[in-house]
Short mmCIF file of C-alpha atoms in Angstrom, two decimals:
data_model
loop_
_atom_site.label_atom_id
_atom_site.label_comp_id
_atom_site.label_asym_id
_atom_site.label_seq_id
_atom_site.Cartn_x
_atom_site.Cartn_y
_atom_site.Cartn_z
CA UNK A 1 -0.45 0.54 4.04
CA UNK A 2 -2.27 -2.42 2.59
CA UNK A 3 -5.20 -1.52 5.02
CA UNK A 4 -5.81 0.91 7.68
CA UNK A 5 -3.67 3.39 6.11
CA UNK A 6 -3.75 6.05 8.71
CA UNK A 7 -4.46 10.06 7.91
CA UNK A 8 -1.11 11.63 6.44
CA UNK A 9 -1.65 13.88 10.01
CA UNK A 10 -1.40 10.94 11.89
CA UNK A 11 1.68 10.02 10.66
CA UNK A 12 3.18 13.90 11.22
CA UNK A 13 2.48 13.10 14.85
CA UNK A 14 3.86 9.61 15.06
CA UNK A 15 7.09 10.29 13.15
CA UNK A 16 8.97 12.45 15.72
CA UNK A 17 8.24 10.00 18.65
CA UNK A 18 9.60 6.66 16.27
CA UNK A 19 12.71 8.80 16.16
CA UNK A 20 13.07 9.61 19.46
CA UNK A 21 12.71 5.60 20.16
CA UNK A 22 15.57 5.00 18.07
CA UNK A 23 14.08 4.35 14.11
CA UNK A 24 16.63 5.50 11.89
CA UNK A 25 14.47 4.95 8.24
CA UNK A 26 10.95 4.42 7.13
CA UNK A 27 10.38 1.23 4.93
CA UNK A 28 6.82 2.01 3.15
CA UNK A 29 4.58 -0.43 1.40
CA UNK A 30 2.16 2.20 0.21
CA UNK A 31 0.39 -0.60 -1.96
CA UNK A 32 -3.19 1.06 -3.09
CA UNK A 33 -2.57 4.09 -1.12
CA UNK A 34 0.09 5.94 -3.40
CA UNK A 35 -1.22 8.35 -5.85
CA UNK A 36 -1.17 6.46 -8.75
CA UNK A 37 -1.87 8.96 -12.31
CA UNK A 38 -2.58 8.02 -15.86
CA UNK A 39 -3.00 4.45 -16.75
CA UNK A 40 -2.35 3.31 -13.25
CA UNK A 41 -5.02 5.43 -11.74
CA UNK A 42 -7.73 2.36 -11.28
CA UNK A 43 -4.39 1.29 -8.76
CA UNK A 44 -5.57 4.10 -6.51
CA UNK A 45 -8.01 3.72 -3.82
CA UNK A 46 -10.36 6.25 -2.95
CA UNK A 47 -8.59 6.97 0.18
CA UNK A 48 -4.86 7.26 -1.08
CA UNK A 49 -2.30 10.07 0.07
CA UNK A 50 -2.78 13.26 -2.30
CA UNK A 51 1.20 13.80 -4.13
CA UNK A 52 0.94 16.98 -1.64
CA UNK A 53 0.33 14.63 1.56
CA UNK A 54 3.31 12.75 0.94
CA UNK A 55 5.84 15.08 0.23
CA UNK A 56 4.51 16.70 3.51
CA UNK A 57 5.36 13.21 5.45
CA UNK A 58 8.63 12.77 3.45
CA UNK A 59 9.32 15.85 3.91
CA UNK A 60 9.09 15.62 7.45
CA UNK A 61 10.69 12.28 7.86
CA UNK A 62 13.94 13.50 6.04
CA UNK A 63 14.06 16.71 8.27
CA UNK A 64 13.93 14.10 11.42
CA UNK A 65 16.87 12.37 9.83
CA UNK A 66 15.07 9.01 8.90
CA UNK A 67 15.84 7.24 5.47
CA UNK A 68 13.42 6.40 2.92
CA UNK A 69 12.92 3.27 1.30
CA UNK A 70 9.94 2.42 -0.84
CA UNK A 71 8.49 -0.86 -1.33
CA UNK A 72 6.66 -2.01 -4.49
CA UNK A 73 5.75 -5.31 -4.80
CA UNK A 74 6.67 -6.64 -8.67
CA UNK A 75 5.79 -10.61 -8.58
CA UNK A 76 3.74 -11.68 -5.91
CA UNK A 77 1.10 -9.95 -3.43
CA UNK A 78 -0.15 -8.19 -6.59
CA UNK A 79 -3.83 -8.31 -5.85
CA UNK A 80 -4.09 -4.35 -5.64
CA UNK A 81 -3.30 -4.37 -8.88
CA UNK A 82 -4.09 -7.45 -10.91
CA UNK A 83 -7.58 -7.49 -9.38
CA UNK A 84 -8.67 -4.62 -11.75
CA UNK A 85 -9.85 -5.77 -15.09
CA UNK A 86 -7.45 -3.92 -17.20
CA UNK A 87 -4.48 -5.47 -15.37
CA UNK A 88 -5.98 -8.97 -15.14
CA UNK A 89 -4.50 -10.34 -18.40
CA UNK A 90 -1.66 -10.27 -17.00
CA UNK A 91 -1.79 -12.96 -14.26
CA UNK A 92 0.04 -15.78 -13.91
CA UNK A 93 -2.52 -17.82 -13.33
CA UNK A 94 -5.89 -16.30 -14.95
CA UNK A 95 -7.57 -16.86 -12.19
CA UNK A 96 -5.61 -15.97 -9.35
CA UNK A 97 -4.94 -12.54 -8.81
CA UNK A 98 -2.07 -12.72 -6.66
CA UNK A 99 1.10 -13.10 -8.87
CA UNK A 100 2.37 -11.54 -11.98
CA UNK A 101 3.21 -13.37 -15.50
CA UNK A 102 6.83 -13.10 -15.53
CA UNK A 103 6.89 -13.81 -19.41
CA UNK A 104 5.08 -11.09 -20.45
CA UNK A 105 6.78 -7.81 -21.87
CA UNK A 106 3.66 -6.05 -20.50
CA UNK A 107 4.00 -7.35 -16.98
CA UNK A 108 7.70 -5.60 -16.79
CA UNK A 109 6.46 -2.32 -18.59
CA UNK A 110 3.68 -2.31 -15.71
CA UNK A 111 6.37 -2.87 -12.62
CA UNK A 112 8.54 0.00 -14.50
CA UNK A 113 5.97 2.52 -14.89
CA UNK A 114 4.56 1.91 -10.71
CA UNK A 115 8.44 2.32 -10.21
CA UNK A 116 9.09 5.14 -11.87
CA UNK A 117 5.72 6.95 -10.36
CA UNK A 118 6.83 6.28 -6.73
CA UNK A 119 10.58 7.01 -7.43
CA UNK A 120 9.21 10.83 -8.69
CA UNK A 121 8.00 11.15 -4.90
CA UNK A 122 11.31 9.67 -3.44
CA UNK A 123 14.22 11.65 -4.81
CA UNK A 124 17.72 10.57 -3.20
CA UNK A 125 16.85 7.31 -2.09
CA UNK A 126 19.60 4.63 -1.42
CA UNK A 127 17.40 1.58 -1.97
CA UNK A 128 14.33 0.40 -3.04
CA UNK A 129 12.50 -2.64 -1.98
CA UNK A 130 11.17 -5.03 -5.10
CA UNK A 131 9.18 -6.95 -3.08
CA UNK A 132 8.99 -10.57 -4.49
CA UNK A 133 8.00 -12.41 -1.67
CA UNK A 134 5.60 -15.32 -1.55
CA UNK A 135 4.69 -15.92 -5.12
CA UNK A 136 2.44 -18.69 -4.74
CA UNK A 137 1.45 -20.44 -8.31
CA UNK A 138 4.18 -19.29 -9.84
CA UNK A 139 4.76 -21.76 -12.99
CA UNK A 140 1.31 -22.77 -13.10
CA UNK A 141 0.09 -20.41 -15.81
CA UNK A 142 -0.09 -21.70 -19.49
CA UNK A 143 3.09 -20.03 -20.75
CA UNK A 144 5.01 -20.89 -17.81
CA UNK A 145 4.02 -24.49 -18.08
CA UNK A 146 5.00 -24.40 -21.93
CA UNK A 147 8.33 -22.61 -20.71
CA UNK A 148 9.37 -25.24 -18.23
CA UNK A 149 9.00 -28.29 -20.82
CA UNK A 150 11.95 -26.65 -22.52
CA UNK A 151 15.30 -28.76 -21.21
CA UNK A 152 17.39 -27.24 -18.38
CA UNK A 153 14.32 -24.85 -17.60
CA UNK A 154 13.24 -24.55 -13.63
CA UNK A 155 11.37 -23.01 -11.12
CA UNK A 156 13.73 -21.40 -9.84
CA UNK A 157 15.21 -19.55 -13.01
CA UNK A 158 12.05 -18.72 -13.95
CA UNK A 159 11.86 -16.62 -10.56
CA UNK A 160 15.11 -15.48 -10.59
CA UNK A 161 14.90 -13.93 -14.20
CA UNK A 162 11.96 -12.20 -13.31
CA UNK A 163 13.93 -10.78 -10.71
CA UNK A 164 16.76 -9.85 -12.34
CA UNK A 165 14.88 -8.29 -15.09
CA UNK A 166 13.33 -6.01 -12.43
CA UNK A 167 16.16 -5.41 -10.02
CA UNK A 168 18.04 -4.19 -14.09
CA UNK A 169 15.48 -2.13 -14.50
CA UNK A 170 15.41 -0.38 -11.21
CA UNK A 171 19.46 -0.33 -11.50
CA UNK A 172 19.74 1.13 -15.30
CA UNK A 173 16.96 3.69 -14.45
CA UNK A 174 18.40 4.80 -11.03
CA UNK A 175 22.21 4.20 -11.09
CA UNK A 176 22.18 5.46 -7.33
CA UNK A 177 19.63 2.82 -5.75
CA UNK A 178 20.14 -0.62 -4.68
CA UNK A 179 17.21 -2.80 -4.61
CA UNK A 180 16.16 -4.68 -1.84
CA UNK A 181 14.36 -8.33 -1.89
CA UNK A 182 12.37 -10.89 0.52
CA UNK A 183 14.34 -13.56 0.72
CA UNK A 184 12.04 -16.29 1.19
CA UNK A 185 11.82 -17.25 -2.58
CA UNK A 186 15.81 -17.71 -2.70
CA UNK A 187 15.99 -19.47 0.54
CA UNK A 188 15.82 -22.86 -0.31
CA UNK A 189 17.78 -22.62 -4.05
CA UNK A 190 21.30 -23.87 -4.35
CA UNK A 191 24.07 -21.52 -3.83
CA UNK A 192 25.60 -22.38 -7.36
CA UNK A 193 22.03 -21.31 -9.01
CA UNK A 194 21.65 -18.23 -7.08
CA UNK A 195 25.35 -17.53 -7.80
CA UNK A 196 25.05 -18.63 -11.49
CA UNK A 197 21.89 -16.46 -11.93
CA UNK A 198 23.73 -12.72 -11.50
CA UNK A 199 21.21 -11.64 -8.93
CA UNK A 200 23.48 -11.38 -5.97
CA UNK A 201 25.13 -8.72 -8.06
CA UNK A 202 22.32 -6.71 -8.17
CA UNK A 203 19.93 -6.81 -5.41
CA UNK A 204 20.18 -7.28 -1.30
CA UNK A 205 18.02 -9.93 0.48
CA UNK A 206 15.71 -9.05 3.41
CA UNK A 207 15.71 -11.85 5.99
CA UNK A 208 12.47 -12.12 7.44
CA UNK A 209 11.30 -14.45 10.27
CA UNK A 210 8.71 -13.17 12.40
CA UNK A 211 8.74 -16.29 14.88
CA UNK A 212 9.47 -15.64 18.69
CA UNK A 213 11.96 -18.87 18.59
CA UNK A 214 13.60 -18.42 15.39
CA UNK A 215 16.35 -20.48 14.67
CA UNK A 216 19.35 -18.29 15.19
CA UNK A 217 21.74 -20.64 13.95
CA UNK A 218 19.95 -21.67 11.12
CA UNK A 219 20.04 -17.92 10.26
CA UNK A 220 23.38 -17.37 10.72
CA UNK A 221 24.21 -20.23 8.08
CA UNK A 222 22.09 -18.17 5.84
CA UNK A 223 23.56 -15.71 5.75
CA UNK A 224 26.59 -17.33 5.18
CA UNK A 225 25.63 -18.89 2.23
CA UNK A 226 23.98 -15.58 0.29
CA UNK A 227 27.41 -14.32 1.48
CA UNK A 228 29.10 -17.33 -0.75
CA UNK A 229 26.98 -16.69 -3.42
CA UNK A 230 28.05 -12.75 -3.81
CA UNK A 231 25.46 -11.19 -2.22
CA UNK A 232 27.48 -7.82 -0.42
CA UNK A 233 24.84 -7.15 2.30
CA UNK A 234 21.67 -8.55 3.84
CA UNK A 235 19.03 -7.11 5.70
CA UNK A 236 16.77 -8.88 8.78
CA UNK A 237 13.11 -8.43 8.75
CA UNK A 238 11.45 -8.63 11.86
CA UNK A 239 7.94 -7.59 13.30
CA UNK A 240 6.12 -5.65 16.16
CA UNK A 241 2.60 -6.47 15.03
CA UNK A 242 0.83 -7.95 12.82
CA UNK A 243 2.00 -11.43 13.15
CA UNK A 244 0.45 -13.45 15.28
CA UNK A 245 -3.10 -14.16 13.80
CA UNK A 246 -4.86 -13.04 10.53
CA UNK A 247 -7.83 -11.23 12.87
CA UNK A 248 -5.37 -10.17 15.77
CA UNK A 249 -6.81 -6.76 17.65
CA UNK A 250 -4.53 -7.23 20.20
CA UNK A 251 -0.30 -7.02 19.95
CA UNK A 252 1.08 -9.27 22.61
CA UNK A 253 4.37 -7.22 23.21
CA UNK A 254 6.80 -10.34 24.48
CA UNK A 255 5.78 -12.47 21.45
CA UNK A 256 7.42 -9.68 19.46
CA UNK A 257 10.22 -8.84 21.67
CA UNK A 258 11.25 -12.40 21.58
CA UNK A 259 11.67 -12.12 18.12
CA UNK A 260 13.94 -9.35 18.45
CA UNK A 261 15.65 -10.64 21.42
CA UNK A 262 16.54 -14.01 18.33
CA UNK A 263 17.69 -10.99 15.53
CA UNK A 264 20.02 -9.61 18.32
CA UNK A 265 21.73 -12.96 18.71
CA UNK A 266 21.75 -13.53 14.59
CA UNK A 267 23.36 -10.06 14.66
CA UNK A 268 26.03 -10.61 16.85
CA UNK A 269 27.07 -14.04 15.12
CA UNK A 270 27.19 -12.90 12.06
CA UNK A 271 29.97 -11.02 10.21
CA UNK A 272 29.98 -7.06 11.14
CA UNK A 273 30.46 -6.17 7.77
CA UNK A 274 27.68 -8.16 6.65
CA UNK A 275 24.10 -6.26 7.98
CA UNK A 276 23.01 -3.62 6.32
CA UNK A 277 19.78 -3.06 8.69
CA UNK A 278 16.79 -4.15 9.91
CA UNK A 279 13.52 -3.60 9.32
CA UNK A 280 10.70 -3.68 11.98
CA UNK A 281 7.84 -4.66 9.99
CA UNK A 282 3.85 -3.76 10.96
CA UNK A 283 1.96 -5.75 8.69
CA UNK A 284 -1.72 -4.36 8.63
CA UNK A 285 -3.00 -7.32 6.87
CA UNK A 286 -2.07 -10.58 5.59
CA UNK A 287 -2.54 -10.18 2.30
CA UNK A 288 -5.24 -7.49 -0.19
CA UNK A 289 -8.01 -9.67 1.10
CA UNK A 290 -7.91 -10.89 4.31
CA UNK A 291 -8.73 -8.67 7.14
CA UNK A 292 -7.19 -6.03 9.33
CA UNK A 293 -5.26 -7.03 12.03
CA UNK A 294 -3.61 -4.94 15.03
CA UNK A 295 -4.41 -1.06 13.93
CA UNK A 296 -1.06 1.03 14.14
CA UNK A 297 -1.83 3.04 17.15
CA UNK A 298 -2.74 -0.33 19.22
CA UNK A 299 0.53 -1.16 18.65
CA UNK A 300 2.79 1.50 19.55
CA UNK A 301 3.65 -0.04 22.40
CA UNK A 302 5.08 -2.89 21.17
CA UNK A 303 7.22 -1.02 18.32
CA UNK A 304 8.45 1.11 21.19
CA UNK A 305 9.98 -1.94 22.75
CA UNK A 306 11.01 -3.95 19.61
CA UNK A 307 12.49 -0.50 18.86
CA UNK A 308 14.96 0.23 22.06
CA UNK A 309 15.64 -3.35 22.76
CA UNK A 310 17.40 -2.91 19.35
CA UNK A 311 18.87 0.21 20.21
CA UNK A 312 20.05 -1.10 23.44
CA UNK A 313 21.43 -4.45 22.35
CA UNK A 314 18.59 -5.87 24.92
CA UNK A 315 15.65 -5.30 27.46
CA UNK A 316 16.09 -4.34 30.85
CA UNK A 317 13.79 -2.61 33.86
CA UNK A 318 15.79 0.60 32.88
CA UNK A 319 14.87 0.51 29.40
CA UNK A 320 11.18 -0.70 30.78
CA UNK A 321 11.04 2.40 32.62
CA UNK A 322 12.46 4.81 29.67
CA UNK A 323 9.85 3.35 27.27
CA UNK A 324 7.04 3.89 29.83
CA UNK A 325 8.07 7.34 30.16
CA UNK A 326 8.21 8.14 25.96
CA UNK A 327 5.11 6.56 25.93
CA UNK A 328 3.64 8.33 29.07
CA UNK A 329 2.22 4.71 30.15
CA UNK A 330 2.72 3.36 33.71
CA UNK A 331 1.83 0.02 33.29
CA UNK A 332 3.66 -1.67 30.40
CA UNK A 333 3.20 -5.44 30.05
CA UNK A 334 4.87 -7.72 27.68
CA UNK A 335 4.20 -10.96 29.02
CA UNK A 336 -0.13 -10.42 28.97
CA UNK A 337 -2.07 -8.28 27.18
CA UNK A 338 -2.91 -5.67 29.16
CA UNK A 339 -6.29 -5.51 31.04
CA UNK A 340 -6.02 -1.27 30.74
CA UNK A 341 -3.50 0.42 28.53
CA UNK A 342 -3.44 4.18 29.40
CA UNK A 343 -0.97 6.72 27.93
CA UNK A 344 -0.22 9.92 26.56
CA UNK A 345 1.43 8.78 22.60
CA UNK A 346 -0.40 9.84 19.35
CA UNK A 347 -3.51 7.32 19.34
CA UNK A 348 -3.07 5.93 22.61
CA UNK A 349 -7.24 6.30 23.35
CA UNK A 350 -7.32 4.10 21.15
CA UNK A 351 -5.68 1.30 22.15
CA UNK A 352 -7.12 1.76 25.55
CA UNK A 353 -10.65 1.63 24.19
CA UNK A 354 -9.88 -1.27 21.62
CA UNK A 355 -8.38 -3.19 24.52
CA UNK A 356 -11.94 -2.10 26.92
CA UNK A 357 -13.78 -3.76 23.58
CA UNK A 358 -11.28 -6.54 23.07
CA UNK A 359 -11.22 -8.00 26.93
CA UNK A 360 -15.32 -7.26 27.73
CA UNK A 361 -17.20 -6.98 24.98
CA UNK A 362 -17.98 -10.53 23.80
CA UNK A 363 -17.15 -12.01 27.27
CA UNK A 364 -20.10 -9.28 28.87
CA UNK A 365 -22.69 -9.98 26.29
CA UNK A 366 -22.19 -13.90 26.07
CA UNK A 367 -22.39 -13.53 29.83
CA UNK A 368 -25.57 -12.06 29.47
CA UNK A 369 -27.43 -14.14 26.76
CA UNK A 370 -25.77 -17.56 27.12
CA UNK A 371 -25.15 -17.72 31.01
CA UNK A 372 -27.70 -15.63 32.68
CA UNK A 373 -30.54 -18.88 32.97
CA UNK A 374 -33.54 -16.14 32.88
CA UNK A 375 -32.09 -15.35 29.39
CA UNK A 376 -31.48 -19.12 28.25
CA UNK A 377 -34.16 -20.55 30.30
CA UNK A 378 -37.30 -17.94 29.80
CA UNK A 379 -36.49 -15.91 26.40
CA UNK A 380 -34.70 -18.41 24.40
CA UNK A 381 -34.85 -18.00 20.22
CA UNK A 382 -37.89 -19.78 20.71
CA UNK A 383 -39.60 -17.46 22.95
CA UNK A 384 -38.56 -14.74 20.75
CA UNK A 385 -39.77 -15.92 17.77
CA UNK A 386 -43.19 -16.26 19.28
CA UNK A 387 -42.86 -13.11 21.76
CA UNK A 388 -43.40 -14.79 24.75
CA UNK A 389 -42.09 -13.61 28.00
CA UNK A 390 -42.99 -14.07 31.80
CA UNK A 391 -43.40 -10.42 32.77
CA UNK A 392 -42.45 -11.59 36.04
CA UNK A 393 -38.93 -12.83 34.68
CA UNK A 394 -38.79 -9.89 32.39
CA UNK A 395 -37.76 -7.85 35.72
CA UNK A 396 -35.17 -10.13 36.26
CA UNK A 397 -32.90 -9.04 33.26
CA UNK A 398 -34.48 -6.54 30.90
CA UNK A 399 -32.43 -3.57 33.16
CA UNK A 400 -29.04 -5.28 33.06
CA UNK A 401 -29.81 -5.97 28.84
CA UNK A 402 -30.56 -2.08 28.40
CA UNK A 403 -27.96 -0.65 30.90
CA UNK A 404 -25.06 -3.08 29.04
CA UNK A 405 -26.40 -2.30 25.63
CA UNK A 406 -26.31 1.82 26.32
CA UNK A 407 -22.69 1.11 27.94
CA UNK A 408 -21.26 -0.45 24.57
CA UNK A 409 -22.95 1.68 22.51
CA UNK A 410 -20.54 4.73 24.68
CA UNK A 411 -17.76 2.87 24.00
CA UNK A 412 -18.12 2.28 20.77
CA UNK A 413 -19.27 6.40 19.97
CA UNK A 414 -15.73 7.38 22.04
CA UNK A 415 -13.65 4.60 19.44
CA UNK A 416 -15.51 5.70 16.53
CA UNK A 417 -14.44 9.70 17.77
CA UNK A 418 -10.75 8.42 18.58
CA UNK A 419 -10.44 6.49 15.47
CA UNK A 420 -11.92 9.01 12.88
CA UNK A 421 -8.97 11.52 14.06
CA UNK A 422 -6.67 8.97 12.72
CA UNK A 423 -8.08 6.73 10.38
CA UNK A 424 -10.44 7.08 6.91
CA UNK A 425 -14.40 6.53 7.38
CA UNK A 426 -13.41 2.81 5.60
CA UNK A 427 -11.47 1.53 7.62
CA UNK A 428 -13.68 2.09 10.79
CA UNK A 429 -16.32 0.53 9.10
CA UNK A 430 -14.50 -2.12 8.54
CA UNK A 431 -13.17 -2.76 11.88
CA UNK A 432 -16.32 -2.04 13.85
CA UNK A 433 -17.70 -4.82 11.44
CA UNK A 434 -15.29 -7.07 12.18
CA UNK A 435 -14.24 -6.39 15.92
CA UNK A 436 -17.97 -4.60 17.23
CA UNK A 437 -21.07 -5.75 15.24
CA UNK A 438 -21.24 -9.02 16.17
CA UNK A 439 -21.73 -9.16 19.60
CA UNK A 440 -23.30 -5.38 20.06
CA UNK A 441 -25.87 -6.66 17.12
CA UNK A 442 -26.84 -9.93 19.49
CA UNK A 443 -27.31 -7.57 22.11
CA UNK A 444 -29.15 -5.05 20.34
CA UNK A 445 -31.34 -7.37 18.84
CA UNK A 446 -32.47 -9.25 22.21
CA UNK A 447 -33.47 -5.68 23.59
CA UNK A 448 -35.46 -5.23 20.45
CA UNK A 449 -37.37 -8.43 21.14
CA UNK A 450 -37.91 -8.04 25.03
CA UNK A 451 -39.24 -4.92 23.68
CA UNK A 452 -41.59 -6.75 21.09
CA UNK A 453 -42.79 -8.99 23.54
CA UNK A 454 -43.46 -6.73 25.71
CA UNK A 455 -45.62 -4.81 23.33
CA UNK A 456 -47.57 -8.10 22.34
CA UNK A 457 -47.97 -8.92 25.96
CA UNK A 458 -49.67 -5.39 26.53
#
């Protein structure tokens, strides 16, 4: 949810159908978009779930038989929070908002109480997901550099007992739940640290590798390692969007596939006893501040495939077919993006007009002001600048410039209608900024000027 959080009636619609594909559980980074009360209210954006909207979706999601598991992130990725002034003293570094000062009573008190708020809304859940991945600067704050001058102090204690003083917490507080971490901080430590450290004990490691060639053996040595060092289970991250490129609008379905295609292998040379699941993750943007990639609906598609190519130990034609037929799409690609993406699944106008705006948009208008020589060779930014135009040559382009602009602008109203049923007044903004304004603003502004010329002409 760390962008593009879609309307909680959204989600009642999608729910059902990621069941019917085969999901078994719901792993939610709500991020800024949980309720947050009391001191953690500045946590809360303006357009987070209301308590009421979530046990709704919770609701619903246990009633459909999928588990719950809430993720919080505790050490790194902590922008949401550590951005606000009354939670920026308690940075690692003071001027990075991204990871959290692990020596610090404070910083643990915070990471209990967003804990303890989220666990309220999630009675009767099995695990809980710490977070902890990619906590970048860590030991580069003043009291961690102080800390590791003190002998037989490292990196990688330092991390690990911030961990393990989390992962206690979580544990003491909720006997029942077992949290769950990224893995990619413990990857490269030594198994007689990790073992020494009394984290295996405690918490279970999420694999993640998002790569369409990941190295399945490499994996499966992993795996046998955490298993040396007394961790019981491990989880596998993969992903169907959100992956391939910070400003992605597109989800190339056999990029992700692939990936899942690799976990299958990892899977089946592994240990049976050994995988406790798998998580198909969505990420919506890289981090707090970059910006959005794939929206959810856009890539439906692609979750639907990742999702029964898991549930069918592979992909076939048949499974093709059964996909296209959930989906209520008759022409699923994986290998392209595809040129027209019809269907019948919650938000699919959507992703057929995002893919109308991704394929023509830029292409049609660049056509039109950098290829079309009555453009380039009789209105060029110096013309404009002076209003001068040939009326003869006007003729030549001023209808295709109006009937192109009035044709985006359509589009753009029907996306704007589509997305508004799913998505908050913020995040359209945002990706109309991104994704739209550009070239429609080019093109809007060249019809402006034909128009000013023409009126200085007259």
């Amino acid at each position: 949810m760390k962008g593009a959080p879609p309307r909680a009636a959204y989600l009642a619609e999608v729910l059902p159908l990621l069941r019917a594909l085969g999901g078994s559980g719901l792993l939610l980074e709500y991020e800024d978009t949980f309720p947050y009360a009391g001191p953690l209210e500045p946590l809360r954006a303006p357009h987070a779930y209301s308590p009421a909207e979530l046990r709704a979706v919770l609701g619903q999601a246990r009633a459909l038989g999928l588990e719950l598991v809430p993720l919080v992130q505790s050490f790194g990725h902590m922008e949401f929070v550590l951005k606000h002034k009354e939670f920026a003293h308690l940075r690692e570094v003071k001027v990075f908002p991204n990871a959290l000062n692990p020596h610090k009573e404070e910083s643990r008190a915070l990471v209990k109480a967003m804990v303890d708020q989220v666990m309220a809304l999630h009675q009767d859940v099995k695990w809980f997901h710490i977070g902890c991945d990619e906590v970048y600067y860590l030991g580069e704050g003043e009291e961690s550099r102080q800390w590791l001058q003190q002998q037989g102090n490292t990196l990688e204690k330092l991390c690990l007992s911030h961990i393990k003083a989390v992962a206690s917490c979580v544990a003491s507080s909720y006997p029942a739940v077992t949290p769950i971490v990224w893995d990619d901080m413990l990857r490269g430590m030594s198994e007689e640290t990790l073992a020494e450290s009394g984290v295996p004990q405690l918490v279970q490691p999420m694999i993640w590798d998002y790569a369409a060639d990941l190295d399945v053996e490499g994996k499966v040595q992993l795996i046998e390692k955490y298993r040396r060092c007394g961790f019981s289970k491990v989880w596998f991250a993969s992903a169907f969007k959100g992956a391939t490129g910070v400003n992605q609008s597109l989800t190339l379905i056999g990029h992700h596939l692939k990936n899942h295609l690799q976990w299958l292998k990892v899977a089946s040379d592994s240990p049976a006893d050994v995988l406790e699941g798998i998580a198909l993750t969505g990420w919506q943007r890289y981090d707090h501040f970059s910006v959005l990639c794939e929206l959810l609906p856009v890539a439906v598609p692609s979750l639907a495939v990742c999702l029964q190519a898991l549930e069918n130990g592979g992909y076939s034609e048949k499974i093709k077919e059964n996909v296209e037929k959930l989906l209520g799409m008759s022409n699923l690609e994986t290998e392209t993006f595809m040129s027209t993406a019809l269907g019948t699944f919650p938000g699919s106008n959507i992703l057929t007009l995002v893919t109308q705006l991704s394929f023509y948009l830029k292409s049609s208008v660049d056509e039109l002001l950098e290829r079309n020589r009555y453009v380039t060779g009789w209105f060029s930014p110096y013309h404009r600048k002076r209003r001068i135009i040939h009326p003869i040559i006007m003729h030549h382009f001023q209808p295709d410039a109006v009937s192109l602009l009035s044709k985006w602008n359509a589009v753009v109203q029907d996306l704007r209608a589509a997305m508004e049923q799913v998505f908050h007044q913020c995040t359209i903004e945002e990706w109309m900024e991104e994704n739209v304004h550009p070239s429609l603003q080019k093109l809007q502004q060249v019809v402006d000027d034909l128009d000013e010329a023409i009126k200085a002409q007259n």
